[in-house]
Tab-separated table of C-alpha atoms and ligand atoms in Angstrom:
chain	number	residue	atom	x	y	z
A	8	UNK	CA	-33.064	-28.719	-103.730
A	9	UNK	CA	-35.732	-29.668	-101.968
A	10	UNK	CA	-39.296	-30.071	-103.543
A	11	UNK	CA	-42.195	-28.198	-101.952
A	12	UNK	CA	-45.269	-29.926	-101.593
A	13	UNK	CA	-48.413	-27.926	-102.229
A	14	UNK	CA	-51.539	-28.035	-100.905
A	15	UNK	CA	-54.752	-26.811	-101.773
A	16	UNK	CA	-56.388	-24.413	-99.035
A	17	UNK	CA	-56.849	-25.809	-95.693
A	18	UNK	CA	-60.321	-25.652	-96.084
A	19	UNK	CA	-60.641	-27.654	-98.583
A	20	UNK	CA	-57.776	-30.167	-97.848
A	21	UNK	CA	-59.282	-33.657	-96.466
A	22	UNK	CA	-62.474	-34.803	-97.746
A	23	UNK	CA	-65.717	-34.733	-95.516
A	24	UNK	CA	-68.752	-36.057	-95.961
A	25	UNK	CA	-72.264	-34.597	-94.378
A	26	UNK	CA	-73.408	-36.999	-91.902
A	27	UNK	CA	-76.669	-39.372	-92.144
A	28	UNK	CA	-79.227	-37.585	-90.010
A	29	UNK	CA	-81.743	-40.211	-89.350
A	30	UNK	CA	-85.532	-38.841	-89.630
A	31	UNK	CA	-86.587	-40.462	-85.753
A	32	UNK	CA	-83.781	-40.818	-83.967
A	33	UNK	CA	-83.846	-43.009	-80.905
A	34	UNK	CA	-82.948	-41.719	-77.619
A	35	UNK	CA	-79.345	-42.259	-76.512
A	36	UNK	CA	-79.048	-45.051	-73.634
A	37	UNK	CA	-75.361	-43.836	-72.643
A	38	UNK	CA	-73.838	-46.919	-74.702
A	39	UNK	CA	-73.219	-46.940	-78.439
A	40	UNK	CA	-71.405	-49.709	-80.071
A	41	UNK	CA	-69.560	-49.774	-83.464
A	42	UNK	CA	-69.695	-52.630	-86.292
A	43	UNK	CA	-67.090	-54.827	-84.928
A	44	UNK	CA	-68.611	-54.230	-81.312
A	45	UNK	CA	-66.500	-51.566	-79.723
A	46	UNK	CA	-67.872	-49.117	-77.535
A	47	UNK	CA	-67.637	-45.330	-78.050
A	48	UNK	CA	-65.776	-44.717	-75.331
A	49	UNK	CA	-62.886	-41.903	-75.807
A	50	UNK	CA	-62.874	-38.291	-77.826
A	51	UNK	CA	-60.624	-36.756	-79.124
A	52	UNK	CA	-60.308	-32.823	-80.005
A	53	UNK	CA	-57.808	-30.989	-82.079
A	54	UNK	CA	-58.451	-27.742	-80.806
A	55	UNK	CA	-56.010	-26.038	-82.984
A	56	UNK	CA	-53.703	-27.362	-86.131
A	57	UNK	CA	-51.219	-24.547	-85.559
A	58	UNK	CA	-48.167	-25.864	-83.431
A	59	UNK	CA	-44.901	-23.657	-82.394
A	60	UNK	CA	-42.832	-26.919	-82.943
A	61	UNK	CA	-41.800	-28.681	-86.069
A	62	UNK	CA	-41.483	-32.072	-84.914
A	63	UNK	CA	-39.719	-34.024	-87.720
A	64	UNK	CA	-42.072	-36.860	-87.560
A	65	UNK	CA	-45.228	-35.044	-87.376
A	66	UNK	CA	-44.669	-31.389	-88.692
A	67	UNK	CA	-41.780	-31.308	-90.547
A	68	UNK	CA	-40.599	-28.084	-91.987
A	69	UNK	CA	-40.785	-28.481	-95.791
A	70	UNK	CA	-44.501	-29.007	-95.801
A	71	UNK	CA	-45.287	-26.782	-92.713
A	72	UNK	CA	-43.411	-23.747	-93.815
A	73	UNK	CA	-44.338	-20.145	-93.612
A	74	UNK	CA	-46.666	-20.477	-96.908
A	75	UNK	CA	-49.092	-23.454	-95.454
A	76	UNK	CA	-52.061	-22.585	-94.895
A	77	UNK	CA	-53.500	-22.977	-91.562
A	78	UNK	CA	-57.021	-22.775	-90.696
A	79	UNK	CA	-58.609	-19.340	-90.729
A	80	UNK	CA	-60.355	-18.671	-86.980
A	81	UNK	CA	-63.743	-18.840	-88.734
A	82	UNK	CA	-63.489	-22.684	-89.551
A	83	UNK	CA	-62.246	-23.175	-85.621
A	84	UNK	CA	-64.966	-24.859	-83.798
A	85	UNK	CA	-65.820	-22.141	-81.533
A	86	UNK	CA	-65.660	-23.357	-77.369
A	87	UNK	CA	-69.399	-23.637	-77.222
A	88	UNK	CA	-69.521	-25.765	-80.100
A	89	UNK	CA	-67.002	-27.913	-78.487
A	90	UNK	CA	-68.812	-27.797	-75.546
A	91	UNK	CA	-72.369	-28.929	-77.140
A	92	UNK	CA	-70.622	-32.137	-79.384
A	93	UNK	CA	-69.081	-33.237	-76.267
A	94	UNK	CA	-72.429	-33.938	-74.196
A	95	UNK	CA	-73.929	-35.513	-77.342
A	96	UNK	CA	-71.244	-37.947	-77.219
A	97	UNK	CA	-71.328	-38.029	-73.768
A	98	UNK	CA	-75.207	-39.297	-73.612
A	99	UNK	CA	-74.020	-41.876	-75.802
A	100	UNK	CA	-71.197	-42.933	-73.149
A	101	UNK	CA	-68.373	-41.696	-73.731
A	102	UNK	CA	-66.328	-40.720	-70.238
A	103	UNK	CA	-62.497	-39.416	-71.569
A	104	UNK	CA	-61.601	-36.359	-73.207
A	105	UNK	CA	-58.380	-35.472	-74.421
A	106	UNK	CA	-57.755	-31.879	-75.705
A	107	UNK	CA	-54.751	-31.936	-78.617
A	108	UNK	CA	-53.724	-30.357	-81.640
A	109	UNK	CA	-51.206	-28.970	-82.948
A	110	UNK	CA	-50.305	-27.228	-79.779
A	111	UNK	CA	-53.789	-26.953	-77.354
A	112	UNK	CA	-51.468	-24.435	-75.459
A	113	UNK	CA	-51.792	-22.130	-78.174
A	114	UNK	CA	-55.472	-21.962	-78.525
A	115	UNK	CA	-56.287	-18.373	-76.827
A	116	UNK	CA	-58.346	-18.902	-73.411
A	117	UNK	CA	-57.590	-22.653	-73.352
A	118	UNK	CA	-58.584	-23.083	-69.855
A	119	UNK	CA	-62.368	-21.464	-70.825
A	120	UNK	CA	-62.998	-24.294	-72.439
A	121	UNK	CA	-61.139	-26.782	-69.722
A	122	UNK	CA	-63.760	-24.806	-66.663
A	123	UNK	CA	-66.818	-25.966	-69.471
A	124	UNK	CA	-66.306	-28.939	-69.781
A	125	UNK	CA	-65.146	-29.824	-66.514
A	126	UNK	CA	-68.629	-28.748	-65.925
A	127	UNK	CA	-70.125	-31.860	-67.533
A	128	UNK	CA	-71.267	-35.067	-65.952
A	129	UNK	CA	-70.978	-38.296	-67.501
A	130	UNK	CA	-74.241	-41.066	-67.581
A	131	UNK	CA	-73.554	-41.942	-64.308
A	132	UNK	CA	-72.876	-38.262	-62.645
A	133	UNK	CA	-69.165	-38.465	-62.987
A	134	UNK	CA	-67.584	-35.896	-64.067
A	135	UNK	CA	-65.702	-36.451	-67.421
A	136	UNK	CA	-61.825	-37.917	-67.526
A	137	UNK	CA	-60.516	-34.573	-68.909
A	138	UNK	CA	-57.013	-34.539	-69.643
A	139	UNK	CA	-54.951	-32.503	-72.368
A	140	UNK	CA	-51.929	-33.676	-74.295
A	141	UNK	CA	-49.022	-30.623	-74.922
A	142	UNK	CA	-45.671	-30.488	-76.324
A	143	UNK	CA	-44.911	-28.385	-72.250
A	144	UNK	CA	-43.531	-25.611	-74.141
A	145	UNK	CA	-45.807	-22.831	-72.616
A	146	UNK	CA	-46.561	-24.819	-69.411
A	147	UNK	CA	-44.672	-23.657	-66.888
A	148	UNK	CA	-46.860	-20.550	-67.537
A	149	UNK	CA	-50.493	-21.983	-67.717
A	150	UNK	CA	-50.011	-25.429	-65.545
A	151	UNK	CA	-51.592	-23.358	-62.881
A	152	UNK	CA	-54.292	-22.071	-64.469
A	153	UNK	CA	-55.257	-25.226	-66.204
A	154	UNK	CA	-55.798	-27.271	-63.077
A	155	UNK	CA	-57.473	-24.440	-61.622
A	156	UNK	CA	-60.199	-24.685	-64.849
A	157	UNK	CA	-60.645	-28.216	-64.020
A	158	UNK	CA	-58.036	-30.700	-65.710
A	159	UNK	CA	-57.826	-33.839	-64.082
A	160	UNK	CA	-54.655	-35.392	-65.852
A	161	UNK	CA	-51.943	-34.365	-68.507
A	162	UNK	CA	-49.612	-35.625	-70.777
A	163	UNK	CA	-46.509	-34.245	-71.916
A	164	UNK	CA	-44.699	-35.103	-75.236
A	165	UNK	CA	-40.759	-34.806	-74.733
A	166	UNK	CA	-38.231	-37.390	-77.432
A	167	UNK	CA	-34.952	-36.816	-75.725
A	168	UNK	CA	-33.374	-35.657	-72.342
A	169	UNK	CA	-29.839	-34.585	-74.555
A	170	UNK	CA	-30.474	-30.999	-75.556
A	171	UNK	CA	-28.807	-31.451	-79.294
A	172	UNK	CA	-30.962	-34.677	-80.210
A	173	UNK	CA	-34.889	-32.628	-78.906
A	174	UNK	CA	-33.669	-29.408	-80.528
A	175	UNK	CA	-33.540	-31.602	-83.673
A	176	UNK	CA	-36.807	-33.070	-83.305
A	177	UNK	CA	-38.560	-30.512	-82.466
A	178	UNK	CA	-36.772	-28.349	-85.185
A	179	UNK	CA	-37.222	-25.094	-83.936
A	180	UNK	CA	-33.672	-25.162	-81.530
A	181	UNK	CA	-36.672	-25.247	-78.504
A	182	UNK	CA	-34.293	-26.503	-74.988
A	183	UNK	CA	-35.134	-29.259	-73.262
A	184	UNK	CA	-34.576	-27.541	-69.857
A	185	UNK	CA	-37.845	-25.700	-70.674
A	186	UNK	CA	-40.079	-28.744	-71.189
A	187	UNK	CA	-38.556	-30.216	-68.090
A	188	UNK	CA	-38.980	-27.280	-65.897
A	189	UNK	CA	-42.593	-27.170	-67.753
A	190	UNK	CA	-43.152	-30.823	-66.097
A	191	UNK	CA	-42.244	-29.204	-62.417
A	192	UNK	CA	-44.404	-26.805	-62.746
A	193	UNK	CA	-47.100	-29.082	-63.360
A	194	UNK	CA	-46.803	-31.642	-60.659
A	195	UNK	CA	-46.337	-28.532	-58.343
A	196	UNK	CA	-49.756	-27.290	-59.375
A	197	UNK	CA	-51.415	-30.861	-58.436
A	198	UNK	CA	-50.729	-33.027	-61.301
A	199	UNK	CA	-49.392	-35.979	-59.510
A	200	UNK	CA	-48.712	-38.479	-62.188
A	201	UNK	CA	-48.033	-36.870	-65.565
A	202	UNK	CA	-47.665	-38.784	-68.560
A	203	UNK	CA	-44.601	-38.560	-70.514
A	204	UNK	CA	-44.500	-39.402	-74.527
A	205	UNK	CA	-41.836	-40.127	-76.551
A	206	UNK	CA	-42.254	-41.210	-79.819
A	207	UNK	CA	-38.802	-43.439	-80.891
A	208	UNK	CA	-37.096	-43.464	-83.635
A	209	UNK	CA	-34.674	-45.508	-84.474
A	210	UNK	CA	-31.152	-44.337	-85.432
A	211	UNK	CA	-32.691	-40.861	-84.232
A	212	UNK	CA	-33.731	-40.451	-80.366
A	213	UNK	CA	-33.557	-43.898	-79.374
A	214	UNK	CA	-30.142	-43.598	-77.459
A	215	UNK	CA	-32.226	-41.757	-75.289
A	216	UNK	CA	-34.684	-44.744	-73.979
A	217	UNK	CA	-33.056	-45.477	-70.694
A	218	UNK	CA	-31.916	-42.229	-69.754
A	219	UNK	CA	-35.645	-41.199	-69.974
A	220	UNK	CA	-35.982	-44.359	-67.994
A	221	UNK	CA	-33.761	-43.381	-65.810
A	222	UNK	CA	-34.791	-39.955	-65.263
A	223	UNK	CA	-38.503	-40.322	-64.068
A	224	UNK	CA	-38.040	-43.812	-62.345
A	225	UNK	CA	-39.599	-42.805	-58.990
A	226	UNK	CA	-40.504	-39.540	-59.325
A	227	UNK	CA	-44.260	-40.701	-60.146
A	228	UNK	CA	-44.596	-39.464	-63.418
A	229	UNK	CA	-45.418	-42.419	-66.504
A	230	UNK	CA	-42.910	-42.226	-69.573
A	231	UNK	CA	-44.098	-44.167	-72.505
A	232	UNK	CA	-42.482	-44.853	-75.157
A	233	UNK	CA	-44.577	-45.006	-78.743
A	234	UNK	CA	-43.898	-46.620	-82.205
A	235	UNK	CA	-42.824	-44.334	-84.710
A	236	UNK	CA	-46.337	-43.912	-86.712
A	237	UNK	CA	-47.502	-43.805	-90.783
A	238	UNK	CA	-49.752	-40.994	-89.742
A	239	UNK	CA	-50.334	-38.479	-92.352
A	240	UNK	CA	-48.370	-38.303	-95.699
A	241	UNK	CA	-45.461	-35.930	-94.948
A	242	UNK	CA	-43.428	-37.393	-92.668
A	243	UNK	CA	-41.147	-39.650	-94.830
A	244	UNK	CA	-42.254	-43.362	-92.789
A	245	UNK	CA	-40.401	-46.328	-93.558
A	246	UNK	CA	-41.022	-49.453	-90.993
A	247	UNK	CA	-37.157	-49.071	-90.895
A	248	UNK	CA	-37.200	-46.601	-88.730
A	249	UNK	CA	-39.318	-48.208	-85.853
A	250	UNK	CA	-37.987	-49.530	-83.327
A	251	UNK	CA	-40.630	-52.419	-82.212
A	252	UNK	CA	-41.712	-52.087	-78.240
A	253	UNK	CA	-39.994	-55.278	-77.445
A	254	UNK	CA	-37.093	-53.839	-78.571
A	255	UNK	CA	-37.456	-51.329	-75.899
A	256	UNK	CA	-38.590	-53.159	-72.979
A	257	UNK	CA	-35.330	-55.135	-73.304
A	258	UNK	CA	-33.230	-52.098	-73.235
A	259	UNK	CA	-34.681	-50.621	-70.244
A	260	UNK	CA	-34.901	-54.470	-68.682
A	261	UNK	CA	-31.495	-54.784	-68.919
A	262	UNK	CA	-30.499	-51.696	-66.507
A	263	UNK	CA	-33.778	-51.633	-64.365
A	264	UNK	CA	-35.214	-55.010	-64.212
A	265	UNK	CA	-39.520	-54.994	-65.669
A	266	UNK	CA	-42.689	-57.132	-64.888
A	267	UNK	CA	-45.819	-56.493	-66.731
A	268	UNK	CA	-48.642	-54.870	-65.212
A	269	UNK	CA	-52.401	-55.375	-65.671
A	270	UNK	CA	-54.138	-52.793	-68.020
A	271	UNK	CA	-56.197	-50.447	-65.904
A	272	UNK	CA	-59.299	-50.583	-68.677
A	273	UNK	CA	-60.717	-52.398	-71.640
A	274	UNK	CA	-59.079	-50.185	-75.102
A	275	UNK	CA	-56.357	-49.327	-72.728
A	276	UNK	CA	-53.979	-47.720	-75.719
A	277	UNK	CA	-50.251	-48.380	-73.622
A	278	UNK	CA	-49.235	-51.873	-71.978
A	279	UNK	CA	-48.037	-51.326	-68.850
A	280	UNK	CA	-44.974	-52.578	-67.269
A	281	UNK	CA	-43.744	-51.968	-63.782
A	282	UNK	CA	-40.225	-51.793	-61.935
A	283	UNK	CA	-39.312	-54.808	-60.185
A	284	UNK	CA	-37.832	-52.844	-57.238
A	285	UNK	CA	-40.748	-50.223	-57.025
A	286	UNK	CA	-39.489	-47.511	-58.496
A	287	UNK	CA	-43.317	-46.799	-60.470
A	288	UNK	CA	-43.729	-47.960	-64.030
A	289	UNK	CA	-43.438	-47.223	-68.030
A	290	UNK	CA	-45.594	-48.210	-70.805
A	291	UNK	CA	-45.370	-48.634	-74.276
A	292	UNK	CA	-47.963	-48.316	-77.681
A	293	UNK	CA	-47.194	-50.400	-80.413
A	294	UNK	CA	-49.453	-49.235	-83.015
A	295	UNK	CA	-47.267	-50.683	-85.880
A	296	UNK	CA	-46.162	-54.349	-84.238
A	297	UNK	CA	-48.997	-54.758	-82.021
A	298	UNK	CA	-52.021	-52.471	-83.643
A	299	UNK	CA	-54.860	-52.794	-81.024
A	300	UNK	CA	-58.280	-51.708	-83.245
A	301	UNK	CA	-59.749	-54.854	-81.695
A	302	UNK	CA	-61.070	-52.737	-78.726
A	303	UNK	CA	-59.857	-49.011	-80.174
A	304	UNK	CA	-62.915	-46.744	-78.481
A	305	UNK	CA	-61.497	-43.152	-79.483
A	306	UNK	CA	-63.222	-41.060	-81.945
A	307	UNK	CA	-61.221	-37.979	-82.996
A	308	UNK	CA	-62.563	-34.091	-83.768
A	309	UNK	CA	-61.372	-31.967	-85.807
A	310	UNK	CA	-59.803	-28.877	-85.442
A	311	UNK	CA	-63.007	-27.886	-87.811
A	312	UNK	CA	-65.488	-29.861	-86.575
A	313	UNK	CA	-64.855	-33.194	-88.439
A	314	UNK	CA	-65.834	-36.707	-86.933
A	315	UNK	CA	-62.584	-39.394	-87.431
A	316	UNK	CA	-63.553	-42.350	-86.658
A	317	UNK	CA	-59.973	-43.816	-86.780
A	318	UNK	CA	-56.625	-42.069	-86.870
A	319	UNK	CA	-55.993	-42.907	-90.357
A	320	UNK	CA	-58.953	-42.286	-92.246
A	321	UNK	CA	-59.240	-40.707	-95.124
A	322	UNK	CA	-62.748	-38.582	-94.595
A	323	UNK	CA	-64.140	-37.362	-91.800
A	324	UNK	CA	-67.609	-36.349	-91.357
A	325	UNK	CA	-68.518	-33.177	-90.943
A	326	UNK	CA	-70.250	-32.374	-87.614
A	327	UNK	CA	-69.396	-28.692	-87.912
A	328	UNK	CA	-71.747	-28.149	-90.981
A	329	UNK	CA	-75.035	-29.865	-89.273
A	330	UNK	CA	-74.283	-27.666	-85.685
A	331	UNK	CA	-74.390	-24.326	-88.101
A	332	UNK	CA	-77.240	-25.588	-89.551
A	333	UNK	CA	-79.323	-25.400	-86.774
A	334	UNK	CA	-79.804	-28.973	-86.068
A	335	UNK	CA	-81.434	-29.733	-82.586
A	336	UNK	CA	-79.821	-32.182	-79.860
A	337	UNK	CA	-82.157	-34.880	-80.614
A	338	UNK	CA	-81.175	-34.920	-84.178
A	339	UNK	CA	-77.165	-34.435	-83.438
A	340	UNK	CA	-77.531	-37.553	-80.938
A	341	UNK	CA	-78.914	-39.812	-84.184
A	342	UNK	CA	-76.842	-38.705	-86.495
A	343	UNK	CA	-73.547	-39.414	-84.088
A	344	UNK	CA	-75.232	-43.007	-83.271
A	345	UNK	CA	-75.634	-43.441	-87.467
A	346	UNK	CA	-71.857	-43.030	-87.686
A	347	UNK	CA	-70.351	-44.907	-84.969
A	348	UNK	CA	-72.855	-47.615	-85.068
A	349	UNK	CA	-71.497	-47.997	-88.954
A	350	UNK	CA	-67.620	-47.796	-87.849
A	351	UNK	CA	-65.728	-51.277	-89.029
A	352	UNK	CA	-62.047	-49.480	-89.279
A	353	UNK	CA	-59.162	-51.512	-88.304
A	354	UNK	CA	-56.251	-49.658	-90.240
A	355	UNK	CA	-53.171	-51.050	-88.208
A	356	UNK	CA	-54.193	-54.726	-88.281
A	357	UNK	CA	-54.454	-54.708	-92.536
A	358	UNK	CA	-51.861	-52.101	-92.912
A	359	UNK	CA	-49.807	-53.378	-95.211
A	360	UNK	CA	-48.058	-52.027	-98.846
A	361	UNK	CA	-51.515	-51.569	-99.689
A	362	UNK	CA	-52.575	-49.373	-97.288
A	363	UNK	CA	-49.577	-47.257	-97.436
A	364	UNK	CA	-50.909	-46.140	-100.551
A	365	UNK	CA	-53.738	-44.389	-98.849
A	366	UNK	CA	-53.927	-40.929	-98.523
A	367	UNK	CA	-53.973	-39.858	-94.856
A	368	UNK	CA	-55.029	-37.146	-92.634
A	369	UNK	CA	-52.283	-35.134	-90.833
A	370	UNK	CA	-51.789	-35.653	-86.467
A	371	UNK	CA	-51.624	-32.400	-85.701
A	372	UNK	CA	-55.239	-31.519	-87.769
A	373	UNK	CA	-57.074	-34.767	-85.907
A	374	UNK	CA	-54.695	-35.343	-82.749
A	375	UNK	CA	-52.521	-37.464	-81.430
B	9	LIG	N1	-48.557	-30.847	-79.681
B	9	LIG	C1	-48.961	-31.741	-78.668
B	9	LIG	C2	-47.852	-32.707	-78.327
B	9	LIG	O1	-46.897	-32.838	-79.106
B	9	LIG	O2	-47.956	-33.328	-77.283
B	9	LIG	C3	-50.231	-32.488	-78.973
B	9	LIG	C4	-50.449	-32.992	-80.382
B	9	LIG	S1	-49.343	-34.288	-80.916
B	9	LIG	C5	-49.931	-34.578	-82.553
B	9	LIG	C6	-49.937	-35.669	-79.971
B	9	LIG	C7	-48.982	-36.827	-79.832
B	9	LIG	O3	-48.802	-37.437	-81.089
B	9	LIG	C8	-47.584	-36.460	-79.330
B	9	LIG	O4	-47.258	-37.215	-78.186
B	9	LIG	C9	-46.697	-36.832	-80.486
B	9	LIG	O5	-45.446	-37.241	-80.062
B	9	LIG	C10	-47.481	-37.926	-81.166
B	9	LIG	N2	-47.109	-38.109	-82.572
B	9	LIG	C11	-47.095	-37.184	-83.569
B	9	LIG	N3	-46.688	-37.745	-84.734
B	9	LIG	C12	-46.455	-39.048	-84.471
B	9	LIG	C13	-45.999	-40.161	-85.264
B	9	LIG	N4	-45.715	-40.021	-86.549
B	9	LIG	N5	-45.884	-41.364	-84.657
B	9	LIG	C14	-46.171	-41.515	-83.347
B	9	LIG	N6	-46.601	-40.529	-82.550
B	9	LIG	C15	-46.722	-39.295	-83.103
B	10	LIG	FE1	-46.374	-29.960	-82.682
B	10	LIG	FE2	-47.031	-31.985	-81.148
B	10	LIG	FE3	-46.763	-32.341	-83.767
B	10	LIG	FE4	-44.602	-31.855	-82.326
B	10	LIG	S1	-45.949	-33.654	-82.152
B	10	LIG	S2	-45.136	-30.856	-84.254
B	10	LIG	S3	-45.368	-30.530	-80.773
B	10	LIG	S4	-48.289	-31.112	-82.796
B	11	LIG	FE1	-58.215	-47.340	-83.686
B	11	LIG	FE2	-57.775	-46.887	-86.285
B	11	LIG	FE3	-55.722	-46.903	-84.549
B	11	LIG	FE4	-56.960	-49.196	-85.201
B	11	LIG	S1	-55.784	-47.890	-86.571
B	11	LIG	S2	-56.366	-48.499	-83.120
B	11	LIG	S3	-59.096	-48.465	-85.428
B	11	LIG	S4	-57.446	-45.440	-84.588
């Protein structure tokens, strides 16, 4: 039989501490860098931790079941909350958003809080890099909508073109057909390039490498392929079951010959490598053999309201609780400089069978 693991309300789940809110803060000047000199640059926000998938690596059934408890709609940060953190961390410089979860999709009135933000202007009068990253399920329905409210770019998780092998990883018998048809329906409402991720395990989905390969070569849209990750402590990792990006790049070298292609920023997460006969390009994160903290510039929210400043963390820092306390912009801007100016993490360059031992916050509460 299998053992149930129990946790304690969500609530109460992950530690969080209440930020440093310095007495004076300083003005921010639209750049903020951390300990180790990297630039707050990227956020990140879960805006829900409820997902209709189980994805074996990330959700998997025995812990998610019908008796965990999700987050009551109360402890949500609400759209204008969202809205007010993001332009404090914008004044301090940061330019992408991502919206994740669990499943953004299923957050009710989604693309309210796309139009708001796609309202705000960056340090320099841009407007913000707003993308969203969704499991496509329900986006043949709202592609439409969403690039109406604004977002620029999106990415969309799919493990395997074989029906069989993505029902089992996404463990709830969900057909790829309607992810793929989900994809259509996005670049037919404008969104030219879409990302594609597939997380590979080996043994599991990674027959399905160059078929995926294979599949969106020319058609515009970006698959890349990501490491197999220790995020959280449910989903059973062993370093057995990655399959290094190397070993990847071969495989698809071999039937469609590669050449690497330059990064198109500083902290850029995937390396890029393009078809030799011009058929567009794939890319590949290699969080376990090649960690890249040296210039990591995301911060990650919360589905409650909780600063991460690195995907494995063990705390967060609980933004939430000085917002409902009244705290004025001034104030939020120093205490968000306080934390990331304090930020030294660098979990995938000393992880190790030390680290493993670390308890660790769950991807679909902070985000992919
Ligand atoms: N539900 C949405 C989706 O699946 O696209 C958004 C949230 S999901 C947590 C964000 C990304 O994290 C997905 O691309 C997913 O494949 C990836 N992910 C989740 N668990 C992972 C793991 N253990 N290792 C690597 N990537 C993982
Ligand atoms: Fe849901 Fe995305 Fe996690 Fe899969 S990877 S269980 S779709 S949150
Ligand atoms: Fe950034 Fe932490 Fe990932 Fe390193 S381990 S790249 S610091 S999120």
């Amino acid at each position: 039989m299998t053992e149930r693991v129990v946790f304690p309300i969500a609530e109460h789940r992950y530690d969080a501490a209440l930020p440093h809110v310095p007495e004076s803060p300083a003005l921010p000047t639209g750049r903020l860098h951390d300990a180790r000199g990297r630039r707050l640059h990227d956020l990140r926000i879960s805006v829900t931790d409820r997902c209709n998938f189980r994805c074996t690596y990330c959700m998997p059934k025995a812990v998610f079941d019908k008796d965990y408890a999700f987050l009551p709609q109360s402890s949500l940060l609400s759209f204008e909350e969202i809205e007010r953190l993001v332009r404090a961390f914008v004044a301090h410089g940061v330019e992408k958003v991502r919206l994740t979860g669990g499943e953004p999709l299923l957050r009710r009135d989604i693309e309210r809080l796309v139009g708001m933000l796609a309202e705000v202007r960056t340090a320099s009068g841009a407007p913000l890099d707003l993308t969203l990253t969704t499991n496509g399920s329900l986006l043949r329905r709202k592609a439409q909508s969403l690039r109406a409210a604004g977002l620029t770019r999106l990415t969309v998780s799919l493990d395997a073109l074989d029906d069989a092998t993505f029902r089992a990883m996404n463990d709830v018998d969900f057909p790829v057909a309607d992810v793929l048809d989900g994809i259509e329906a996005a670049a037919a409402a404008g969104f030219a390039s879409v990302k594609v991720n597939m997380v590979v395990k080996r043994g599991v989905n990674d027959g399905q490498i160059v078929p995926m390969a294979a599949h969106f070569r020319g058609t515009g849209h970006i698959v890349r392929f990501i490491e197999f990750m220790d995020v959280g402590a449910s989903n059973g990792w062993r370093m057995d079951d990655v399959l290094p990006s190397r070993e990847v790049l071969a495989r698809i070298h071999e039937a469609f010959p590669l050449e690497q292609a330059e990064a198109n920023y500083t902290g850029e997460v995937a390396e890029r490598w393009r078809y030799r006969d011009g058929a567009g390009e794939v890319g590949v994160i290699s969080s376990v053999t090649q960690p890249f903290c040296g210039d990591c510039s995301r911060a990650r929210l919360s589905t409650e309201g909780r600063l991460y400043t690195c995907l494995f963390a063990g705390a967060g820092h609980d933004l939430r609780a000085l917002l409902r306390g009244g705290i004025d912009d001034a104030r939020l801007a120093g205490a968000i400089e306080h934390l990331w100016s304090q930020r030294a993490d660098r979990y995938s360059e000393i992880r190790s069978s030390r680290t493993e031992a670390l308890r660790r916050i769950e991807m679909s509460y902070i985000g992919g």
